[in-house]
PDB file of C-alpha atoms in Angstrom:
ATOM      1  CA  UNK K 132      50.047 -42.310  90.760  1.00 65.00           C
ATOM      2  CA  UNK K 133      53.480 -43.934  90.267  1.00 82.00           C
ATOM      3  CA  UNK K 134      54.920 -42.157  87.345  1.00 93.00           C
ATOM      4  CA  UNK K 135      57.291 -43.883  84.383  1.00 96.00           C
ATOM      5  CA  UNK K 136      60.577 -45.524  86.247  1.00 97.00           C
ATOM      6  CA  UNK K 137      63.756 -46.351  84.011  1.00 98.00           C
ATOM      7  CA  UNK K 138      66.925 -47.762  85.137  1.00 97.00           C
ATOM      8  CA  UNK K 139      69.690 -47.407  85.132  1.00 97.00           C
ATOM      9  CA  UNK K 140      69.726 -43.918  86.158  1.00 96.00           C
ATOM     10  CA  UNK K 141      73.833 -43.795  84.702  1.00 97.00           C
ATOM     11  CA  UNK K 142      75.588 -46.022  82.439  1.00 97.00           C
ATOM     12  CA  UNK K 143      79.437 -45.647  81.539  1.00 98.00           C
ATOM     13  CA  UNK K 144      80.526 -48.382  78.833  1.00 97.00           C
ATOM     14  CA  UNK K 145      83.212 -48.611  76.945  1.00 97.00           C
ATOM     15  CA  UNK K 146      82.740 -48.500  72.792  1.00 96.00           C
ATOM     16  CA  UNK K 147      81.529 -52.257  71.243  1.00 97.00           C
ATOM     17  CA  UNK K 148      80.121 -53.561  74.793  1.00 97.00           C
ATOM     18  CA  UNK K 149      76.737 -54.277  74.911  1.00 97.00           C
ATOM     19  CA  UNK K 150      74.210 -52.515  77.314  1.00 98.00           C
ATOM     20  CA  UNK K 151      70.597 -52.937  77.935  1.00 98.00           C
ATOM     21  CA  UNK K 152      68.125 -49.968  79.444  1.00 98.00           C
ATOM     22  CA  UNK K 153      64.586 -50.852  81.828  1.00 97.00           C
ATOM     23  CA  UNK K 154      61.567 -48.762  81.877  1.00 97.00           C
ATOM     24  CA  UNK K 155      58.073 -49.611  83.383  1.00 97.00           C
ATOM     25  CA  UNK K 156      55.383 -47.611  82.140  1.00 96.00           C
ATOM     26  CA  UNK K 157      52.351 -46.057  83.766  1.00 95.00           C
ATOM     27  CA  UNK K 158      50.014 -48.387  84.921  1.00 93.00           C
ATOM     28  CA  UNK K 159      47.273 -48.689  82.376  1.00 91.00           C
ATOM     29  CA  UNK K 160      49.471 -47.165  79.226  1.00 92.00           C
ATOM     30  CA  UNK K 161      48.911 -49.087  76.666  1.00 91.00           C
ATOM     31  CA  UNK K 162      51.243 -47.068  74.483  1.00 92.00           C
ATOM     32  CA  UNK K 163      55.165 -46.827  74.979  1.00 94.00           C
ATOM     33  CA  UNK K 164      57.965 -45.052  73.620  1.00 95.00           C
ATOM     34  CA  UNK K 165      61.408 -44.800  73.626  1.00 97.00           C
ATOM     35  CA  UNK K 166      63.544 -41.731  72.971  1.00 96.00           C
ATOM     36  CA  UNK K 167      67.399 -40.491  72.123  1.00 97.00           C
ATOM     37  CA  UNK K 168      68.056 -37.317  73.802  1.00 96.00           C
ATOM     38  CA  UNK K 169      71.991 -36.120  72.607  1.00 95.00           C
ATOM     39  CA  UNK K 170      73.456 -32.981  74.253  1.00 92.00           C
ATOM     40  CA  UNK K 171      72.148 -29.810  72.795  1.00 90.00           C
ATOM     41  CA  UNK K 172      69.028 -31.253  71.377  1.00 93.00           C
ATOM     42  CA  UNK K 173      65.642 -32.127  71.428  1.00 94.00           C
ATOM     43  CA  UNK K 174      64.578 -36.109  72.142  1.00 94.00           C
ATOM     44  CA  UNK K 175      63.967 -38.137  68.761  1.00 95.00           C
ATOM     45  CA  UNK K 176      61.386 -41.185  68.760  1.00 94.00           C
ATOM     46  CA  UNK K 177      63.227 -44.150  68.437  1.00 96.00           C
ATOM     47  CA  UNK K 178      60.757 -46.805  68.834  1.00 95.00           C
ATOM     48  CA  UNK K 179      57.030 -46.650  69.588  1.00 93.00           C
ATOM     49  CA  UNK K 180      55.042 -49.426  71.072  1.00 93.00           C
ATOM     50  CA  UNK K 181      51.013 -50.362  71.277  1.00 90.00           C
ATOM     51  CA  UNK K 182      50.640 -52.745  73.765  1.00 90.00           C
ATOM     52  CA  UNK K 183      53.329 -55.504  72.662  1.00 87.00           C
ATOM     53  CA  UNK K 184      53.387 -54.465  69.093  1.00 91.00           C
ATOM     54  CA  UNK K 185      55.319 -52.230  67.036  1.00 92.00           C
ATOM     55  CA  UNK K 186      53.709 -48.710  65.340  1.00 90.00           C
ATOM     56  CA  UNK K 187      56.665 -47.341  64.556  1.00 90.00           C
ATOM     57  CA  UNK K 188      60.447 -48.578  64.527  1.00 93.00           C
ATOM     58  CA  UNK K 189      61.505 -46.479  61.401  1.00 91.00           C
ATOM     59  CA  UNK K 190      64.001 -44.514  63.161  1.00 92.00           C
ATOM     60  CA  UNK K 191      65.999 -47.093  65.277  1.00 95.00           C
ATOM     61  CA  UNK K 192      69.228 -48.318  63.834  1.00 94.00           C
ATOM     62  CA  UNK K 193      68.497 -51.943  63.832  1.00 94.00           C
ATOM     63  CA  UNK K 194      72.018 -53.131  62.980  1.00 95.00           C
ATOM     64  CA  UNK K 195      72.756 -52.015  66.545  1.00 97.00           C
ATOM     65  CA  UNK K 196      69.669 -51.358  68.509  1.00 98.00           C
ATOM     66  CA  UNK K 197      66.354 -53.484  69.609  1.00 97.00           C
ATOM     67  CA  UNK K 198      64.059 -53.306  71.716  1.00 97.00           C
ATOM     68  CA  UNK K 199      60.751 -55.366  73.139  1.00 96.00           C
ATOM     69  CA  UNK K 200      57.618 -55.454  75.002  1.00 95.00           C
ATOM     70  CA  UNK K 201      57.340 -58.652  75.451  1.00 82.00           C
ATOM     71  CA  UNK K 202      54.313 -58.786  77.672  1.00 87.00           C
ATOM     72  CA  UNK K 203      52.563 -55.242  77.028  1.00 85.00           C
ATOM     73  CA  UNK K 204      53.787 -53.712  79.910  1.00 92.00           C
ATOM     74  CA  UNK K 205      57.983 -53.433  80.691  1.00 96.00           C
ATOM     75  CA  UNK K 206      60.065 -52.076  77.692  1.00 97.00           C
ATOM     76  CA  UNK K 207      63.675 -52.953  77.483  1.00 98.00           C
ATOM     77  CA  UNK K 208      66.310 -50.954  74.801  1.00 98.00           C
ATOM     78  CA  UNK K 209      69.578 -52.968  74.282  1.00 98.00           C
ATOM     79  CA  UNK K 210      72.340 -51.583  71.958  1.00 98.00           C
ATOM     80  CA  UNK K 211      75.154 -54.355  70.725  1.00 97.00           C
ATOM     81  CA  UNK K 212      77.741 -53.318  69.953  1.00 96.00           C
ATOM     82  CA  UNK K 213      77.198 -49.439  71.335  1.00 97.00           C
ATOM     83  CA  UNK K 214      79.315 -46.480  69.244  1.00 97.00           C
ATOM     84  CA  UNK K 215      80.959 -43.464  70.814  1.00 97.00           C
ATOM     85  CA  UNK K 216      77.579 -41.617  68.939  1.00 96.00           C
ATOM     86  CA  UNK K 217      75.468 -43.556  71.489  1.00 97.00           C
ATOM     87  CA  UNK K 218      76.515 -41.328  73.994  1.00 98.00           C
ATOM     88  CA  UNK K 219      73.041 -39.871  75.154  1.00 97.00           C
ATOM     89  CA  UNK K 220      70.435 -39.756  77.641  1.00 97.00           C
ATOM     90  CA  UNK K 221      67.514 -42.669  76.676  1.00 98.00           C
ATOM     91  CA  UNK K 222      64.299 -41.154  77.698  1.00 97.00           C
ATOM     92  CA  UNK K 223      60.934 -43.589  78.119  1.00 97.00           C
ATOM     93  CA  UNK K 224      57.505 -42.433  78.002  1.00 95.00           C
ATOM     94  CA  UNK K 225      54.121 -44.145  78.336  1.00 94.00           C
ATOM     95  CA  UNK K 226      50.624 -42.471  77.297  1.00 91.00           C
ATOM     96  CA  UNK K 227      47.182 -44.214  77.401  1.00 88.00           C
ATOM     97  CA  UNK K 228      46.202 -44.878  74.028  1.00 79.00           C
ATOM     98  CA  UNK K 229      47.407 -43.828  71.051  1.00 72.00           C
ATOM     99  CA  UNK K 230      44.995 -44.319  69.303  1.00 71.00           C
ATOM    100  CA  UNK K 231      42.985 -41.246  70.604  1.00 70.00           C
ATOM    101  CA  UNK K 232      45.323 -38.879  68.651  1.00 64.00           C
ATOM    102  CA  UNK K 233      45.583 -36.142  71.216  1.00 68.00           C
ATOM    103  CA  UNK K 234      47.392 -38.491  73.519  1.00 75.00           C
ATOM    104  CA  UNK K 235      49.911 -37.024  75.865  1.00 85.00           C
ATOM    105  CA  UNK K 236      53.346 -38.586  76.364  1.00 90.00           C
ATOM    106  CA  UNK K 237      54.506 -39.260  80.323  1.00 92.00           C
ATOM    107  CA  UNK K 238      58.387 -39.231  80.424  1.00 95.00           C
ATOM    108  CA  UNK K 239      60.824 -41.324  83.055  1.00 97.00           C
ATOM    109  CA  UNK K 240      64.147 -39.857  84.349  1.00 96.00           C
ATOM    110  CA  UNK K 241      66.241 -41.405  81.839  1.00 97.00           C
ATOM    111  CA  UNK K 242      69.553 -43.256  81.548  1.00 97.00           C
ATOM    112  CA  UNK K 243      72.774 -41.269  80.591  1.00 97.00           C
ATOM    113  CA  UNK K 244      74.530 -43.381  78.556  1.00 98.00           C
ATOM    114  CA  UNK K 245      78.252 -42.646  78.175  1.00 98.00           C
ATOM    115  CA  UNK K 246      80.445 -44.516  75.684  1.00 98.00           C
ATOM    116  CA  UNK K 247      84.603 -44.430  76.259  1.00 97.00           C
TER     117      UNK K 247
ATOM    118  CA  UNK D 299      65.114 -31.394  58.256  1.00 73.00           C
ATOM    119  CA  UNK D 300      63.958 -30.012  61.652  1.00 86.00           C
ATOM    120  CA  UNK D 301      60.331 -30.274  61.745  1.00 93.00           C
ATOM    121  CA  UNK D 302      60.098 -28.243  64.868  1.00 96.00           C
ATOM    122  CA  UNK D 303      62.413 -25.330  65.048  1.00 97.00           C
ATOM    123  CA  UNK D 304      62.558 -22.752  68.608  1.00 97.00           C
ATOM    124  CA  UNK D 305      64.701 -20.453  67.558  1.00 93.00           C
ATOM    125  CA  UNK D 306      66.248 -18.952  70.730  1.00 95.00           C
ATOM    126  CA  UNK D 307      68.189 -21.088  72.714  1.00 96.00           C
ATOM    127  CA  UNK D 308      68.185 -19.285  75.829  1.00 97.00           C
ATOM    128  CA  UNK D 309      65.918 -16.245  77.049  1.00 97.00           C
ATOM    129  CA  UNK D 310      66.298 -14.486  80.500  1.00 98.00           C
ATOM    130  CA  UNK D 311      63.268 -12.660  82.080  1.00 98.00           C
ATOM    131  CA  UNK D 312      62.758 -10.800  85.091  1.00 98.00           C
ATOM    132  CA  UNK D 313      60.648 -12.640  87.961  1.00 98.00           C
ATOM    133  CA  UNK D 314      57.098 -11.238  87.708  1.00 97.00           C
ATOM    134  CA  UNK D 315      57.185 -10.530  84.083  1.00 98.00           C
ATOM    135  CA  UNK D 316      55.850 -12.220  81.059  1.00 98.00           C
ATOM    136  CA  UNK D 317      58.005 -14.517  79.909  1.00 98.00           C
ATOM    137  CA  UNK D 318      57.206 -16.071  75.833  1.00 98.00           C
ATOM    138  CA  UNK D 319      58.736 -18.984  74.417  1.00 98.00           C
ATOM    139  CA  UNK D 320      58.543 -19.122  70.457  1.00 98.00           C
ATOM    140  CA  UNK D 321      58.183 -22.319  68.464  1.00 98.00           C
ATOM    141  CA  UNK D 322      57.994 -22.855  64.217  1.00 98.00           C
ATOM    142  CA  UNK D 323      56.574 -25.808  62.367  1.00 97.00           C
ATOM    143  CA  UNK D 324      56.615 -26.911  58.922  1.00 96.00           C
ATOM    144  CA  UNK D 325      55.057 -29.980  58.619  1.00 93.00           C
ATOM    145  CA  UNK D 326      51.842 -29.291  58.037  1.00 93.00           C
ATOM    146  CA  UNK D 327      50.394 -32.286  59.377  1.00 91.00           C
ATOM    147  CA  UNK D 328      51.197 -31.666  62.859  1.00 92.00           C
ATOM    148  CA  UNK D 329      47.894 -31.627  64.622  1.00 89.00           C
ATOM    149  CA  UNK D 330      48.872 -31.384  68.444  1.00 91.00           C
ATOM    150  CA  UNK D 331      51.523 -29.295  69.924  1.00 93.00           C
ATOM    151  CA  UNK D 332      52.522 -30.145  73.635  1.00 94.00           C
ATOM    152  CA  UNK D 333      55.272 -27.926  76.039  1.00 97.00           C
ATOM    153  CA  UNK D 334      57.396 -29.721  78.175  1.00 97.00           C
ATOM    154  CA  UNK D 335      59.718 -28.391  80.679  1.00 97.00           C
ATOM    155  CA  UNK D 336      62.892 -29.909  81.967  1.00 95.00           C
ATOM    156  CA  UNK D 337      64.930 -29.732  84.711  1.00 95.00           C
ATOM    157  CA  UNK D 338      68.637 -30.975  84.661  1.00 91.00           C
ATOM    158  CA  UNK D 339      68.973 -34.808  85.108  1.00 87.00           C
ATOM    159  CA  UNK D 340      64.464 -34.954  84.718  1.00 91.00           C
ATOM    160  CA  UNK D 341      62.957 -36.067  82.117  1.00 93.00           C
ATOM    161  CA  UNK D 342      60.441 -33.713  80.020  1.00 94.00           C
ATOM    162  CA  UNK D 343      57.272 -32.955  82.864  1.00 94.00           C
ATOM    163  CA  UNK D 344      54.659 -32.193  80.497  1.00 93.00           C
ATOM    164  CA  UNK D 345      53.336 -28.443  81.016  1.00 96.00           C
ATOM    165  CA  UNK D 346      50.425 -27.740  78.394  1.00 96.00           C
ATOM    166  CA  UNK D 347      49.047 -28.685  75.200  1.00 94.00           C
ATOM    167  CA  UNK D 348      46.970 -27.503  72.167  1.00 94.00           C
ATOM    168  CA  UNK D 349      44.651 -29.330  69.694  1.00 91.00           C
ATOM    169  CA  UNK D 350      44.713 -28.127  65.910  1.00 91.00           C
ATOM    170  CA  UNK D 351      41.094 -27.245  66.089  1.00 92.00           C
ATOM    171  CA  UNK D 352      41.627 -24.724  68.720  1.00 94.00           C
ATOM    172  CA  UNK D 353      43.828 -21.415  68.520  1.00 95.00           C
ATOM    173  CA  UNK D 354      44.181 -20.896  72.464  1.00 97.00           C
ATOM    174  CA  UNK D 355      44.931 -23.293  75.711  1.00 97.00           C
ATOM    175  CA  UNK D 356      45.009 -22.070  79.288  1.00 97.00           C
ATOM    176  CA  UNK D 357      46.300 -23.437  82.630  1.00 96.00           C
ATOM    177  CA  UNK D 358      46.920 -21.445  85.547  1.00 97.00           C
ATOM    178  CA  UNK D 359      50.105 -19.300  84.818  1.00 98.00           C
ATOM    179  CA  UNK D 360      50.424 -20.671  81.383  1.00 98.00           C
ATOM    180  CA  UNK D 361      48.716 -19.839  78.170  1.00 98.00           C
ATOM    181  CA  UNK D 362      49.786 -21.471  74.860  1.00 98.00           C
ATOM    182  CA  UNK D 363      48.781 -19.701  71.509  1.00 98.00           C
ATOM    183  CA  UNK D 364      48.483 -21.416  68.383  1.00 98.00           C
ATOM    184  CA  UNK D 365      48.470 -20.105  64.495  1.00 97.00           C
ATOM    185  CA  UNK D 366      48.150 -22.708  61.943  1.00 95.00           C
ATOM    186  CA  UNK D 367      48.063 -20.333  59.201  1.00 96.00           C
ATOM    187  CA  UNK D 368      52.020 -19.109  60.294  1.00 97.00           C
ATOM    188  CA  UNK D 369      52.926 -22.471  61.321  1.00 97.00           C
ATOM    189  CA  UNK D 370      53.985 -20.935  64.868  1.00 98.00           C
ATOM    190  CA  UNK D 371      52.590 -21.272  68.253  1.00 97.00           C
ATOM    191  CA  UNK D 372      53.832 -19.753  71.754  1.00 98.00           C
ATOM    192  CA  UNK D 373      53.798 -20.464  75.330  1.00 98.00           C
ATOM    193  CA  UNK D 374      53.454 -17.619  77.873  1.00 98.00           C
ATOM    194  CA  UNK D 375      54.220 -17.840  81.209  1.00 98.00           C
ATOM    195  CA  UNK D 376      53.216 -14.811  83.170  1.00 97.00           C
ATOM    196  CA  UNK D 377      53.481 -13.752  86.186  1.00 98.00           C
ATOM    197  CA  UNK D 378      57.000 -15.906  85.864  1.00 98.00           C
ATOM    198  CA  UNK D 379      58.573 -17.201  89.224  1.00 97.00           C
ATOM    199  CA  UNK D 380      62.172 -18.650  89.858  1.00 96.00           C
ATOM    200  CA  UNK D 381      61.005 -21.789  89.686  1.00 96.00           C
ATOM    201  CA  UNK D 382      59.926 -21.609  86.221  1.00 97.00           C
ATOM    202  CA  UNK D 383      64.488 -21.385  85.265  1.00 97.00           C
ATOM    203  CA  UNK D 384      64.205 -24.706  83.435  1.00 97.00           C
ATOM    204  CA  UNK D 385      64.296 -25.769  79.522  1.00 97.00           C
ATOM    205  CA  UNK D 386      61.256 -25.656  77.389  1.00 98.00           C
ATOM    206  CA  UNK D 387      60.445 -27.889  74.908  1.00 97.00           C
ATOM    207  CA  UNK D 388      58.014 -27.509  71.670  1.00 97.00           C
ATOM    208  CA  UNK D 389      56.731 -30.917  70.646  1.00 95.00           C
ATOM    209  CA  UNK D 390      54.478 -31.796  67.585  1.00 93.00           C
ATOM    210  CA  UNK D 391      52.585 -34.937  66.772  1.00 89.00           C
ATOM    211  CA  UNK D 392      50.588 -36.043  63.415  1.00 86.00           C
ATOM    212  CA  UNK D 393      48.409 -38.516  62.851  1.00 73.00           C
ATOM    213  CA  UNK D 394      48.632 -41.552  61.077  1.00 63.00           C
ATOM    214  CA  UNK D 395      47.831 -45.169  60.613  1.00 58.00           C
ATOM    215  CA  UNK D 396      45.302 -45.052  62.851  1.00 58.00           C
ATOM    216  CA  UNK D 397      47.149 -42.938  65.979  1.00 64.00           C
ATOM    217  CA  UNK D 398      48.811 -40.326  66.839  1.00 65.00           C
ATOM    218  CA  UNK D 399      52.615 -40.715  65.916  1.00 75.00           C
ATOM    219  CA  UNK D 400      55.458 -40.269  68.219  1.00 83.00           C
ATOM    220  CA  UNK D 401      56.330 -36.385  69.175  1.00 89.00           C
ATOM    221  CA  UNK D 402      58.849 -34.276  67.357  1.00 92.00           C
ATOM    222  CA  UNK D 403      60.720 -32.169  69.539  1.00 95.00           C
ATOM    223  CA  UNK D 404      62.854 -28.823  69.010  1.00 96.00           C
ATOM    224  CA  UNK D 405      66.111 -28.293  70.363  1.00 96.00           C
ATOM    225  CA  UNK D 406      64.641 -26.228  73.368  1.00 97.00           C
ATOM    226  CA  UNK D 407      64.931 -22.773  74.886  1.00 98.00           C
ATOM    227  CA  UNK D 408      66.451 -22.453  78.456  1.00 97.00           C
ATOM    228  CA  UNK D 409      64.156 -20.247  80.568  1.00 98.00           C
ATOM    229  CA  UNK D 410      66.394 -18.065  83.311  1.00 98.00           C
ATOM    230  CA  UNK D 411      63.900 -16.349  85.566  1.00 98.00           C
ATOM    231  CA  UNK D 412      66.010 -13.218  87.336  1.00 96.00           C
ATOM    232  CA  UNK D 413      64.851 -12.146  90.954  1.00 91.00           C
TER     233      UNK D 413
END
């Protein structure tokens, strides 16, 4: 089974430029999350899909960030205009349904982000 | 606030040995704890998880320990093997609106296994 694919694997950018992260999901997974992983610490939820809808956006900085789902399936992350603090890796993971409550999270490979 | 708290951010065993990773909670309405592992430039390869109801999860090598009443659960690794050097993280999830939310994670513990 193909696991969770993100790309770009590396992106260097310099600060107020715009940049825009892929990730394809386990086939099937109707759930889909995105994550901020900054050096030194653990990932934090960003944004957290259910098939095209939102559960929970609470924690994404929407004067900067957004993402979509547009069909259920590919997620893409943009940030406009991106902040040296962006500087991260941007982890996506699927899961089935979350809706089962024990549901566990599948992670891709993630894109380093780096922000001159 | 950290929700999720491991304590010691690095931990060096010898190979063969038991090695255990400590994690803390305080929100108490986590109700499934997962361990991830990660190698450099991976993402988190889930290892093992843990329902509230229970107070013990095994697989293999790995055994992950659970007290609600302390707020703490633990993930042993025994006999541990080089391969097993990686970082280790603690995740939590609650439930709400229907679902399980998105995990909380703490800051991870690097794992040196030495031969």
């Amino acid at each position: 089974e193909a696991g969770v694919a993100q790309s770009p694997r590396y992106k260097i950018i310099e600060k107020r430029q715009s940049v825009a992260f892929w990730c394809n999901p386990i086939s099937g997974h109707a759930t889909l999350y995105w994550y901020q992983q900054i050096l030194g610490q653990g990932p934090k939820l960003l944004i957290q899909f259910q098939n095209n809808g939102v559960v929970d956006d609470s924690q994404l900085p929407k004067d900067r960030f957004s993402a979509e789902r547009l069909k259920g399936v590919d997620s893409t992350l943009k940030i406009q205009p991106a902040k040296l603090e962006d500087s991260a890796v941007y982890l996506c993971a699927s899961s089935l349904d979350w809706a089962s409550g024990t549901d566990t999270q599948y992670f891709g490979p993630g894109t380093r982000l780096t922000v001159l | 606030d950290q929700q999720v708290k491991q304590n010691s951010p690095s931990l060096s065993v010898q190979e063969g040995r038991i090695s255990i990773l400590n994690c803390d909670y305080t929100n108490s309405m986590f109700d499934y704890f997962l361990w991830y592992k990660k190698y450099p430039a991976e993402g988190p390869t889930f290892l093992i998880s843990i329902s509230s109801i229970k107070d013990k999860n095994e697989d293999g090598r790995f055994t992950v320990f659970l007290n609600k009443s302390a707020k703490h659960l633990s993930l042993h690794i025994v006999p541990s093997q080089p391969g097993d050097s990686a970082v280790y993280f603690c995740a939590a999830s609650a439930q709400s609106g229907g679902g399980a939310d998105g995990l909380t994670f703490g800051k991870g513990t690097h794992l040196i296994i030495q031969p």
